[in-house]
Coordinates of C-alpha atoms and ligand atoms in Angstrom, one line a residue:
X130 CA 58.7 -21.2 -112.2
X131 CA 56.7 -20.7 -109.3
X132 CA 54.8 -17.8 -108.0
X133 CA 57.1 -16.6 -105.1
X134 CA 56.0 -14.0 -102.5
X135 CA 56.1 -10.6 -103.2
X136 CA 58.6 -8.1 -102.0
X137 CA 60.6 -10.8 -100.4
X138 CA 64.3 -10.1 -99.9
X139 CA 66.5 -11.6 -101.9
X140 CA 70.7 -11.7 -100.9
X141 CA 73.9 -13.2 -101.5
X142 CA 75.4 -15.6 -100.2
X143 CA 77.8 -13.6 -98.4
X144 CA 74.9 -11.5 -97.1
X145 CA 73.2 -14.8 -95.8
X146 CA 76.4 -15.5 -94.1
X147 CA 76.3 -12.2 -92.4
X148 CA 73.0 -11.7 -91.0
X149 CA 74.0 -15.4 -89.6
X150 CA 76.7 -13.9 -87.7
X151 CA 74.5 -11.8 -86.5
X152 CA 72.1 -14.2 -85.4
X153 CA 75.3 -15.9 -83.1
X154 CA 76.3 -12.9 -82.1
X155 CA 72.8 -12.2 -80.6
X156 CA 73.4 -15.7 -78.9
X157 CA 71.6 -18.3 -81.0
X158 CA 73.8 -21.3 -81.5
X159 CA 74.5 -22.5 -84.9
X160 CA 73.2 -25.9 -83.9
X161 CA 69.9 -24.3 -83.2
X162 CA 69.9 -22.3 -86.4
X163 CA 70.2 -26.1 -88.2
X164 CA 67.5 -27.5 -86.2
X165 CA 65.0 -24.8 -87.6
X166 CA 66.3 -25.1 -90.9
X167 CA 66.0 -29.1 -90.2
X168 CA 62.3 -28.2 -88.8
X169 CA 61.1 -26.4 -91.8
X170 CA 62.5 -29.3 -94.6
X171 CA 61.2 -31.9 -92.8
X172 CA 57.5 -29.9 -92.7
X173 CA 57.8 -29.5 -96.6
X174 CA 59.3 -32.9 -96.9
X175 CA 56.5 -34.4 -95.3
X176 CA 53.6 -32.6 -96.9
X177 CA 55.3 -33.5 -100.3
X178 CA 56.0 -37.2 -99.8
X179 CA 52.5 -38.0 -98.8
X180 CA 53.8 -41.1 -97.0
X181 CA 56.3 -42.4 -100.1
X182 CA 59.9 -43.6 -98.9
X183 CA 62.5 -40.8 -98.6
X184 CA 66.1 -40.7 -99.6
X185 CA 67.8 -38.2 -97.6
X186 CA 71.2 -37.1 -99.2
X187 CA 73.5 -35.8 -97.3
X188 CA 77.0 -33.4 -98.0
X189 CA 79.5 -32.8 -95.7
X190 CA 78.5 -29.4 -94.9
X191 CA 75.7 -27.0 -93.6
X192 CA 73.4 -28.1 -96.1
X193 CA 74.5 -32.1 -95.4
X194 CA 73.6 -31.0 -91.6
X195 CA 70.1 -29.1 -92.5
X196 CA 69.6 -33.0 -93.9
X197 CA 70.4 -35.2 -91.5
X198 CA 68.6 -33.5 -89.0
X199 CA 65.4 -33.2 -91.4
X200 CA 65.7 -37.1 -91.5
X201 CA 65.9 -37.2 -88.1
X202 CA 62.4 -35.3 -87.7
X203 CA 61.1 -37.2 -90.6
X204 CA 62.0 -40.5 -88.9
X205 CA 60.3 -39.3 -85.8
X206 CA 57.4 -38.3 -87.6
X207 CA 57.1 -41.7 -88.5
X208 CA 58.2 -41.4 -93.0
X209 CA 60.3 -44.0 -94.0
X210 CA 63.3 -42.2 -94.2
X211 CA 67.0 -43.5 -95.1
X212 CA 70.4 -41.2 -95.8
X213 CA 72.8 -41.4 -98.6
X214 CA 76.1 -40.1 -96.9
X215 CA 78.4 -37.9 -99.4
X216 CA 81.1 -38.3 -96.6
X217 CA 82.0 -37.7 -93.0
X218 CA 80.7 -34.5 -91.9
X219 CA 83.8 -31.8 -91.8
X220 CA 81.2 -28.5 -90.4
X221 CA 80.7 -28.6 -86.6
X222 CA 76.9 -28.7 -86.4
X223 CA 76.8 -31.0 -89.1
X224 CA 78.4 -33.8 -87.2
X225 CA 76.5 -33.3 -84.5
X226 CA 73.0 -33.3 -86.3
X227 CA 74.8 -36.7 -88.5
X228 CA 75.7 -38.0 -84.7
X229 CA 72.0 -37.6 -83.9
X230 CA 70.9 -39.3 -86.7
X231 CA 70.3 -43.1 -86.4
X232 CA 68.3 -44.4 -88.9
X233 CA 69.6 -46.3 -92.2
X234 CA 72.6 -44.8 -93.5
X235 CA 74.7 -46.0 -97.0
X236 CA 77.5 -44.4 -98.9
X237 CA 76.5 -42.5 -101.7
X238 CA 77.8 -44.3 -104.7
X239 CA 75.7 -47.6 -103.2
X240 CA 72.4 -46.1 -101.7
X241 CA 69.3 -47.3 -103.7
X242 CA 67.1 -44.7 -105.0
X243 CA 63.3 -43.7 -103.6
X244 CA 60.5 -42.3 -104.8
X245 CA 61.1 -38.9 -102.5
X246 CA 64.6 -37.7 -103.0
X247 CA 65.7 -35.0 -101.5
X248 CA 69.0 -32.8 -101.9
X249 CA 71.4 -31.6 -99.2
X250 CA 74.4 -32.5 -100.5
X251 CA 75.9 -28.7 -101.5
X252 CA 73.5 -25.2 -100.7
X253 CA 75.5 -21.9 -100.7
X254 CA 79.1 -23.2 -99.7
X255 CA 79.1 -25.2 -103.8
X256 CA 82.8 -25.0 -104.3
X257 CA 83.8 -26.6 -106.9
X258 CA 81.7 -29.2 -109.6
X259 CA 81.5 -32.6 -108.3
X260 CA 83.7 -35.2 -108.9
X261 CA 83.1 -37.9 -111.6
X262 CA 82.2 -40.8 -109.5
X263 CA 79.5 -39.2 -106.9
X264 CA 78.3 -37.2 -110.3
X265 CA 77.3 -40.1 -111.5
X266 CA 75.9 -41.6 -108.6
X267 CA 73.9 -38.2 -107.9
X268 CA 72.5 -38.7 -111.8
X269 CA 71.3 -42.4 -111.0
X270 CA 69.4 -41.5 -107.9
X271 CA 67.6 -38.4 -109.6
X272 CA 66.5 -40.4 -112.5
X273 CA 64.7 -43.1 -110.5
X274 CA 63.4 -40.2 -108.1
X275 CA 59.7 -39.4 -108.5
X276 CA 59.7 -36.0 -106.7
X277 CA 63.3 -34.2 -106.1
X278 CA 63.2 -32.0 -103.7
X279 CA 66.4 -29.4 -102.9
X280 CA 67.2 -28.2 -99.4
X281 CA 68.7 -24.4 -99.9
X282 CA 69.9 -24.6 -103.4
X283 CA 69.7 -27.2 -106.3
X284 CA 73.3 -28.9 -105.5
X285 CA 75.7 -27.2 -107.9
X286 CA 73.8 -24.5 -108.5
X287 CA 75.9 -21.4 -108.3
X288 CA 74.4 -18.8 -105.9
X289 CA 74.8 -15.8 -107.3
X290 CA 73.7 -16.3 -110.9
X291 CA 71.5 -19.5 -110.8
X292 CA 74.1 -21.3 -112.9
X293 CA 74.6 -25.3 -113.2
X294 CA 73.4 -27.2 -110.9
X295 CA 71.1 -30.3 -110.7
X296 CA 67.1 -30.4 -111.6
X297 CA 64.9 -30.3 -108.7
X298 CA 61.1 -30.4 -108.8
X299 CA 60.7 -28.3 -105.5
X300 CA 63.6 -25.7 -104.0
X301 CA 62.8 -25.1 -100.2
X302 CA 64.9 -21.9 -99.7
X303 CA 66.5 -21.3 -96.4
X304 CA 65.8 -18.2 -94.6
X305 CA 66.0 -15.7 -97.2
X306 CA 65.6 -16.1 -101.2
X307 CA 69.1 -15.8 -102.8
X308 CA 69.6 -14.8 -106.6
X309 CA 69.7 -18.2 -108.1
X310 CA 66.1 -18.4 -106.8
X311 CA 65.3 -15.7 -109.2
X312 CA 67.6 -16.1 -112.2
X313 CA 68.8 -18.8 -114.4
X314 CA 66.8 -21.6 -116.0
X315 CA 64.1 -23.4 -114.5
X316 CA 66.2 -26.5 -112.8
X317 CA 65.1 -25.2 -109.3
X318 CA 61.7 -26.1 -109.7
X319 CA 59.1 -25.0 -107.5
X320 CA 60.8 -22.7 -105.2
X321 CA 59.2 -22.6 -101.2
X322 CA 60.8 -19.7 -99.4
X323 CA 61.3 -21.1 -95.3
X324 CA 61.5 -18.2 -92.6
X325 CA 64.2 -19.2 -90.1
X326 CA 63.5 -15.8 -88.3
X327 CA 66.7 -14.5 -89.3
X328 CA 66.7 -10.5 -89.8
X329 CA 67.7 -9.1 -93.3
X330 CA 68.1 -6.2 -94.9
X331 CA 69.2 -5.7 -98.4
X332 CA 68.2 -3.7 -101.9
X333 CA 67.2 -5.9 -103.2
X334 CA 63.4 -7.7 -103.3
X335 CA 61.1 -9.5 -105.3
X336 CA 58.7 -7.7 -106.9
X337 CA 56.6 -5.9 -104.8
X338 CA 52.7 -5.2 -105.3
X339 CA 51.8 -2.1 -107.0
X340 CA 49.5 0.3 -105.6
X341 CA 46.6 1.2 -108.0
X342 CA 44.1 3.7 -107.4
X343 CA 41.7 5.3 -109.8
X344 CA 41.9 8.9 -111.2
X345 CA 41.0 11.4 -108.6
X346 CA 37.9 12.9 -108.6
X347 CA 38.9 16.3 -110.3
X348 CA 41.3 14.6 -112.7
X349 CA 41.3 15.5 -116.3
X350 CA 42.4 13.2 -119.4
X351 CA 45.5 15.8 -119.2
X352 CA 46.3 15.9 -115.8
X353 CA 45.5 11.8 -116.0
X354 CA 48.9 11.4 -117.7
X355 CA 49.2 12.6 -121.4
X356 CA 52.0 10.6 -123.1
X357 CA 53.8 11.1 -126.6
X358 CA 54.6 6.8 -128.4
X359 CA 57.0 8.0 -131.3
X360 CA 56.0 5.5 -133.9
X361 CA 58.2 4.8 -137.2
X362 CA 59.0 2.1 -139.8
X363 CA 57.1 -0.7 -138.0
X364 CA 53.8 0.7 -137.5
X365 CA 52.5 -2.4 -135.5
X366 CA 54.9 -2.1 -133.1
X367 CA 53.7 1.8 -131.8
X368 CA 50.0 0.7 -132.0
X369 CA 51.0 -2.0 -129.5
X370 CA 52.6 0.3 -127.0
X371 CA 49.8 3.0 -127.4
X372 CA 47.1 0.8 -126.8
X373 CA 48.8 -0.7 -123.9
X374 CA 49.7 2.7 -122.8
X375 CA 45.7 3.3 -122.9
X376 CA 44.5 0.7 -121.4
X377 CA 47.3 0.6 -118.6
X378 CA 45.9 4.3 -117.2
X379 CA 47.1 7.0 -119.6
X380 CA 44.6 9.8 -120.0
X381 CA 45.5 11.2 -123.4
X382 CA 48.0 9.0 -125.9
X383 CA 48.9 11.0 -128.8
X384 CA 50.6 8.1 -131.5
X385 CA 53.1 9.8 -133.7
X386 CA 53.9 8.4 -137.0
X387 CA 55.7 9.2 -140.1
X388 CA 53.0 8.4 -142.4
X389 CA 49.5 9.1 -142.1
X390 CA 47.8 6.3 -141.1
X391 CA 44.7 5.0 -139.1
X392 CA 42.3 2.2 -137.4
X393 CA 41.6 1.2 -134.0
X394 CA 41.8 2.1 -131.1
X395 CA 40.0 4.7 -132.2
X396 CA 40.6 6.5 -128.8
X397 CA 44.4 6.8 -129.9
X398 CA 45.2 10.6 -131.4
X399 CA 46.9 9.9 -134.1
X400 CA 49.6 12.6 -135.1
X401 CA 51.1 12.5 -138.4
X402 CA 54.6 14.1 -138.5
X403 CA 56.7 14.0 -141.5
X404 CA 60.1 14.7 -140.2
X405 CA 62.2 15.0 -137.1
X406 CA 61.3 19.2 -137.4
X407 CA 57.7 18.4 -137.2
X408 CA 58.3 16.2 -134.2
X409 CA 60.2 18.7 -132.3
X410 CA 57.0 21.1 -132.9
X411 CA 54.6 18.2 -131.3
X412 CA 57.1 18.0 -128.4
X413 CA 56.9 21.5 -127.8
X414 CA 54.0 20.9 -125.5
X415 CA 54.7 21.7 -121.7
X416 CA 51.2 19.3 -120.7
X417 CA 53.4 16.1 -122.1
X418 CA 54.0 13.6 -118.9
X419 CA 56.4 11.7 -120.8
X420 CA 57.6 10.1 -124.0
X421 CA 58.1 6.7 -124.9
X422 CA 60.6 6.4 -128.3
X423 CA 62.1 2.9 -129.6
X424 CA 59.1 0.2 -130.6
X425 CA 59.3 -0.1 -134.2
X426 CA 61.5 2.8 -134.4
X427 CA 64.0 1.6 -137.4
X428 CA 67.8 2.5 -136.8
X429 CA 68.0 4.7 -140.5
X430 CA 68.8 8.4 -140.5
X431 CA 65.5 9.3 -139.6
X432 CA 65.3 7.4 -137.2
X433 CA 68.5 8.6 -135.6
X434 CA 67.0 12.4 -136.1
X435 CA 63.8 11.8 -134.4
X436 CA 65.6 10.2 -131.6
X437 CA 67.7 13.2 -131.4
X438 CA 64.6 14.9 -131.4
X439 CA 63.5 13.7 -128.2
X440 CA 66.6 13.7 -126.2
X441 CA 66.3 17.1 -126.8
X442 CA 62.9 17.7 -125.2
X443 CA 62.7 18.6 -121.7
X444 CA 60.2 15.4 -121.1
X445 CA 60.8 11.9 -118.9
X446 CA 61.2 9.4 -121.1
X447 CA 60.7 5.3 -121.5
X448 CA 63.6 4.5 -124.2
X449 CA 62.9 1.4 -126.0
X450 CA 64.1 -1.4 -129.0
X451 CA 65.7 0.8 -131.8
X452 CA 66.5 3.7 -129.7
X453 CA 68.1 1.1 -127.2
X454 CA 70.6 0.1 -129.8
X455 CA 71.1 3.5 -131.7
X456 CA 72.5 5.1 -128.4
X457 CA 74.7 1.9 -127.6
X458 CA 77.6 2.6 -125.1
X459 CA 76.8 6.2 -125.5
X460 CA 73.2 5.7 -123.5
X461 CA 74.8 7.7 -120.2
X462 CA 76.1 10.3 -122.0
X463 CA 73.0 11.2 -124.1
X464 CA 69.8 10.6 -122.2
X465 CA 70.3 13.5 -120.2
X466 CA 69.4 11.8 -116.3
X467 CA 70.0 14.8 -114.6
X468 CA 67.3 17.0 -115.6
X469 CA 64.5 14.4 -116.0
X470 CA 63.4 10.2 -115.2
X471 CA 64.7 8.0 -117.5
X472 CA 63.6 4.4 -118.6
X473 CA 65.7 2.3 -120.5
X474 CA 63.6 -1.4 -121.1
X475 CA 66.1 -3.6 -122.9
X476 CA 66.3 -7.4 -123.6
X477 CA 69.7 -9.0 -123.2
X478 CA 70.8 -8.3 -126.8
X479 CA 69.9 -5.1 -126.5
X480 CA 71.6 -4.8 -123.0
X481 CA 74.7 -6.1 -123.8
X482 CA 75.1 -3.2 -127.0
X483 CA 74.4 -0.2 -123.9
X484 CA 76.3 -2.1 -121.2
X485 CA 79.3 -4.2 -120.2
X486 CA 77.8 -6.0 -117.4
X487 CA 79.9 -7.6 -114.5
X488 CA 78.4 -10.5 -112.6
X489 CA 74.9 -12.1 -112.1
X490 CA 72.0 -10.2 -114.2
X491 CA 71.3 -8.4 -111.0
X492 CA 74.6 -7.2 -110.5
X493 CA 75.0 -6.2 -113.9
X494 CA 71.5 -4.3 -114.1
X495 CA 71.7 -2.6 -110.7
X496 CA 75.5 -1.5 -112.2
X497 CA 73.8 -0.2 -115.6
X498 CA 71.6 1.9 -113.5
X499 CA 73.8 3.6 -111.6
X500 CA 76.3 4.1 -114.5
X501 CA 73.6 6.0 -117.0
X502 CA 71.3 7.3 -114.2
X503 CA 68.3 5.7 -115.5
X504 CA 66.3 3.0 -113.9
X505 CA 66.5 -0.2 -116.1
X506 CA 64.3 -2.9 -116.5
X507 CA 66.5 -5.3 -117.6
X508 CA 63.6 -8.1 -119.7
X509 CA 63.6 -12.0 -119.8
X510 CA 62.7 -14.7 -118.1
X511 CA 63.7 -12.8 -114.8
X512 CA 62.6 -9.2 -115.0
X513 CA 65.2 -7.3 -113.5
X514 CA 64.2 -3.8 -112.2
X515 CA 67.0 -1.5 -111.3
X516 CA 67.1 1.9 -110.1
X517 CA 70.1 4.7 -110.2
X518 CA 69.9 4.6 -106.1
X519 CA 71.0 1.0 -105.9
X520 CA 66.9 -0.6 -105.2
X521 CA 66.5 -4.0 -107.3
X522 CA 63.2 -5.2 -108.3
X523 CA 63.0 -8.8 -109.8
X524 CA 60.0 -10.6 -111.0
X525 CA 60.7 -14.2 -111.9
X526 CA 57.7 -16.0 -112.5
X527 CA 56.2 -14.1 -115.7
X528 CA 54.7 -16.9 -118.0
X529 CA 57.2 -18.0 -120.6
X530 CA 54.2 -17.4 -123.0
X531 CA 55.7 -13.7 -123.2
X532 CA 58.3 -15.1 -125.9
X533 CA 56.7 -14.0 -128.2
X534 CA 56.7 -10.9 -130.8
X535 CA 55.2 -7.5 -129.4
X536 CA 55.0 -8.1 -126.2
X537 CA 57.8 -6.0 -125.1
X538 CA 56.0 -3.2 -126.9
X539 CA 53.1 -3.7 -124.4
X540 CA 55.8 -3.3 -121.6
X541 CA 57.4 -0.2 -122.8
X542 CA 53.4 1.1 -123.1
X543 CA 53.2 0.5 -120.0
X544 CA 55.6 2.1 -118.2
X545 CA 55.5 4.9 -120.3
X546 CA 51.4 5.2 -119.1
X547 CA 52.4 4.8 -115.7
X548 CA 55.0 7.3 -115.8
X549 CA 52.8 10.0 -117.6
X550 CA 49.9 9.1 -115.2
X551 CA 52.9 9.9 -112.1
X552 CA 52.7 6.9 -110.5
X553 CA 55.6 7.2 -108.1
X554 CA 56.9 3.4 -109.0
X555 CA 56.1 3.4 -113.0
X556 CA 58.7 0.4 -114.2
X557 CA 57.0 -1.9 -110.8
X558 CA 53.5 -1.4 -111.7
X559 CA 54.2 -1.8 -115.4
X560 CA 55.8 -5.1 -115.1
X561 CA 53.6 -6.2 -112.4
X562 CA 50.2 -5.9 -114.9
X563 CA 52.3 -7.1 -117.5
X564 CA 52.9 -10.7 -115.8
X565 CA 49.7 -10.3 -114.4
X566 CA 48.2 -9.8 -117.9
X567 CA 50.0 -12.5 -119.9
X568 CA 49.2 -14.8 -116.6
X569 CA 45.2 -14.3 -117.7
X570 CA 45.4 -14.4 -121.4
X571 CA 47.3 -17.8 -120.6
X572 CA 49.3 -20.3 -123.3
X573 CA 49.4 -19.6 -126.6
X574 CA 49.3 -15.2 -125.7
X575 CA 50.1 -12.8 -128.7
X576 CA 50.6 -9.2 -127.5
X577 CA 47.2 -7.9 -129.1
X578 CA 45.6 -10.3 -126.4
X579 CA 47.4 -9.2 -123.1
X580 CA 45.7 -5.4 -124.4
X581 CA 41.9 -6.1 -123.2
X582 CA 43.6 -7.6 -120.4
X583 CA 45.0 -4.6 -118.7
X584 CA 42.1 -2.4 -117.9
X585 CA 40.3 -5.4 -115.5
X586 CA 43.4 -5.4 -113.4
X587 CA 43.2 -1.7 -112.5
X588 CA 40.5 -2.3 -110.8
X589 CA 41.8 -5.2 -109.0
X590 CA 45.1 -4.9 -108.2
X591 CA 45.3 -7.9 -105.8
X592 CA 44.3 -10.5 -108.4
Ligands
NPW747 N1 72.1 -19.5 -94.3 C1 71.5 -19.9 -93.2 O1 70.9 -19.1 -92.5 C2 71.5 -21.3 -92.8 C3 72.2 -22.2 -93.6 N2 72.1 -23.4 -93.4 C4 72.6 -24.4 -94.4 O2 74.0 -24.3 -94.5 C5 74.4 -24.2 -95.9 C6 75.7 -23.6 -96.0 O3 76.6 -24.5 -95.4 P1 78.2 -24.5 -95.8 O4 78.7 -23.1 -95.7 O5 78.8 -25.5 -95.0 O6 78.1 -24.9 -97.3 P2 77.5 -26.2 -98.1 O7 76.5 -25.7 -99.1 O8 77.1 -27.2 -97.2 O9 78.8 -26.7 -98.9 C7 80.0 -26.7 -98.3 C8 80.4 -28.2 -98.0 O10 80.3 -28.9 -99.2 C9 81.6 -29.4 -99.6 N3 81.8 -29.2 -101.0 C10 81.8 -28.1 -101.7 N4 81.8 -28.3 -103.0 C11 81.8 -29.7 -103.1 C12 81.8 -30.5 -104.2 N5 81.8 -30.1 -105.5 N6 81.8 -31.9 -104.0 C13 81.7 -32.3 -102.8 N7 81.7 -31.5 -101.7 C14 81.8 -30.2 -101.9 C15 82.6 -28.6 -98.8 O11 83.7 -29.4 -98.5 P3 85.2 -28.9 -98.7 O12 85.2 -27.9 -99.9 O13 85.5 -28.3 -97.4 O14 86.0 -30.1 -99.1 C16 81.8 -28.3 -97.5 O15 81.8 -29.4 -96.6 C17 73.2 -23.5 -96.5 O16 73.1 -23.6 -97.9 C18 72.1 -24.1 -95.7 O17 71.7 -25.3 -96.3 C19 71.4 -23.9 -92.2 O18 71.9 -25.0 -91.7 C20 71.2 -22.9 -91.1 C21 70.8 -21.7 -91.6
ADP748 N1 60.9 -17.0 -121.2 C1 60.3 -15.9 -120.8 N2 59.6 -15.9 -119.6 C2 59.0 -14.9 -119.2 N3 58.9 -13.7 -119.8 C3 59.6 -13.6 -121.0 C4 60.3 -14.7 -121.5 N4 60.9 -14.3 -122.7 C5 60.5 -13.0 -122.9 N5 59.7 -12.5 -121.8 C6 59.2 -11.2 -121.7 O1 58.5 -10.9 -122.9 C7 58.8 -9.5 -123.3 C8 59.6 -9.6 -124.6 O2 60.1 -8.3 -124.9 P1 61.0 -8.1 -126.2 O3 62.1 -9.1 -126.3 O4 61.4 -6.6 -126.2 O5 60.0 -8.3 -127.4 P2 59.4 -7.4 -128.6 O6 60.6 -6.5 -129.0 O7 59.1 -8.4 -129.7 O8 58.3 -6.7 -128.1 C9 59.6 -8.9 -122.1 O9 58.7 -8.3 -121.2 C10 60.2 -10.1 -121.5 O10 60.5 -10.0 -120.1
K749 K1 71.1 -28.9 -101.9

């Protein structure tokens, strides 16, 4: 996945259709609308092909338009440019930009491949999967392709949830970035977002960048955000999330754990408390920014008790692993979101045992947090960042080096320092430095390594 641009809009399909309207309606014709979209392929193209024969296919609707008039510019431009025709243009503008077109033309199922290909058969209008025989034609042409490039969407590729679809090596996205941009696997490539100066609004964005300043000039390691990590069985796992929580701007991390135990970081204070009782006396502490409760938590009886334990408490929270699971559909009911912040940081299992999510991941996050009243940060590939007012966050191009055991620890360190420290957007900044960690420790990451990581990108948040 490539890096896109941050704090771009992303919208549906149906919103993209809208703010169209309101393009026409403000007296732009829909011709001219394919003509920029046809300008800003046939730039990409161009850069791309590096003077290698194109292959232009072409559908029968907007996106088969947004292609035949990219050939056309391509052609003028002097590429070596012919069209693979899907069909007879059925959308008004697109028979008009296939009308203007004059260069080599051949049916689909007979067009020989070249080393550029480039998709227009289907973008956001994808009705249906295509039929067997230009299927197999499509397949042919890809596989003899050296470079695939797809105008709007991969063709196929469902919209909303990044679903199906063909592989492409570069995605040029039309006027706004949609959520199969963000989600799904990785068959759209490279993804180039194209302005087409087409005004949108909408909830919901890529991941914007955090603003990080230092500790003011008359903080204290209290008033720099003091944070309670409620360790338990897995004692790796709270060690993970303190030290992230250190080094990701938390003043004071106090590591609780039911058995005494010690070792680095040595700037950790360790708290050893035996039972849920003596927990409830540690949490009696009215300087305590926030909690973080789950890494390594174990789902026993004790476990259960100390997470009763914090619920209890009057603190904001980061809720995590274990926890995540012991509350289950009961999450809204029990985390107590009108009388404090709330975190919930699951992965898709753990999601799906809190949540019955409806549509794309987007949907179903931004509908988890405004069922339990917590912002979630909803972990995978795509990083989905929702909060209880309806804003989505999503950050899609996190190395895939983060599979890997721990480093959703670090995460739920993170957030939990950021929230203590009261940074005003705690779940953005934390998965911000977390890509922007894993991105400098590189292939072959284990959580330990993204730790010494974090501090350097305090300082430089722009890197
Ligand atoms: N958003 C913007 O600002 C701008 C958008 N623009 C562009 O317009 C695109 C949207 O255009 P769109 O609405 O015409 O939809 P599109 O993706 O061409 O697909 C519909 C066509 O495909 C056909 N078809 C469907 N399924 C099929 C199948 N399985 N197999 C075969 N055919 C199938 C369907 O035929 P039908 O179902 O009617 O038989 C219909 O003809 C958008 O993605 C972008 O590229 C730019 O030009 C300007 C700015
Ligand atoms: N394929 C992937 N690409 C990018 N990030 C990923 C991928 N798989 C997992 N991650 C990230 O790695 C972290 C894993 O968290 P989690 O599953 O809770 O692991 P653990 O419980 O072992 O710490 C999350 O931040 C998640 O978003
Ligand atoms: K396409």
């Amino acid at each position: 996945m490539s890096r896109l641009p941050a704090g771009a809009p992303i919208v549906t399909a149906a919103q993209m259709r809208a703010a169209e309207e309101a393009v026409f309606a403000g007296g732009a014709t829909p011709l001219a609308l394919m003509e920029r979209a046809g300008v800003a392929v046939a730039r990409q193209v161009a850069r791309l092909a590096a003077g290698r024969p194109i292959l232009v296919l072409a559908g029968t609707g907007g996106n088969g338009g947004d292609g035949y008039a990219a050939a056309r510019l391509l052609r003028e431009a002097g590429c070596d440019v012919r069209v693979a025709s899907l069909g007879p243009p059925t959308h008004p503008a697109a028979m008009t930009m296939a009308a203007r077109w004059t260069g080599p033309t051949w049916p689909l199922a007979s067009a020989a491949s070249a080393p550029v290909v480039v998709d227009a058969l289907l973008g956001i209008g994808a009705a249906r999967p295509f039929a067997a025989e230009p299927a197999a034609a499509l397949d042919r042409l890809l596989a003899l392709a050296d470079l695939r490039i797809a105008v709007d969407l991969p063709s196929g590729r469902d919209p909303g949830t990044g679903e199906g679809g063909i592989q492409a090596d570069v995605t040029i996205a039309l006027g706004a970035l949609k959520p199969a941009h963000v989600l799904g696997d990785d068959r759209a490539g490279h993804v180039l977002l194209a302005d087409l100066s087409i005004p949108l609004a909408s909830d919901w964005s890529t991941l914007s960048r955090p603003t990080l300043r230092p500790p003011r000039r008359e903080a204290t390691k209290f008033t720099r955000g003091k944070l309670v990590v409620v360790g338990g069985a897995m004692a790796g796992a709270g060690v993970l999330a303190a030290s992230a929580a250190l080094h990701g701007g938390a003043g004071y991390v106090i590591l609780a754990e039911p058995e005494r135990r010690d070792g680095a970081p040595h700037a950790l204070v360790r708290r050893h408390v035996a039972d849920a009782s003596a927990l409830a006396t540690l949490l009696a502490d009215d300087g305590i920014g926030a909690v973080l409760v789950g890494p390594g938590l174990g789902r026993d009886e004790a476990a259960q008790a100390q997470l009763a334990v914090v619920l209890a408490s009057p603190h904001d929270l980061v809720i995590d692993g274990d926890a995540l699971t012991l509350l289950g559909r009961e999450v809204g009911a029990r985390i107590g979101t009108d009388r404090r912040r709330v975190f919930l940081t699951p992965h898709g299992g753990e999601f799906s045992r809190m949540f019955t999510g409806h549509g794309s991941k987007i949907a179903a996050t931004a509908g988890a947090a405004a069922a339990s009243g917590a912002t979630v940060i909803h972990k995978g590939p795509a990083t989905v960042i929702a909060d209880p007012s309806g804003r989505v966050q999503v950050a899609a191009d996190a190395s895939s080096w983060l599979a890997s055991a721990g480093t959703g620890d670090v995460l739920a360190g993170l957030v939990a320092a950021r929230l203590a420290a009261g940074d005003e957007h705690p779940a953005e900044t934390a998965v911000w430095l977390h890509g922007r960690a894993a991105a400098r420790v590189g292939a072959g990451l284990i959580a330990d390594a993204m730790i010494p990581a974090l501090s350097p990108l305090l300082d430089r948040p722009s890197t």
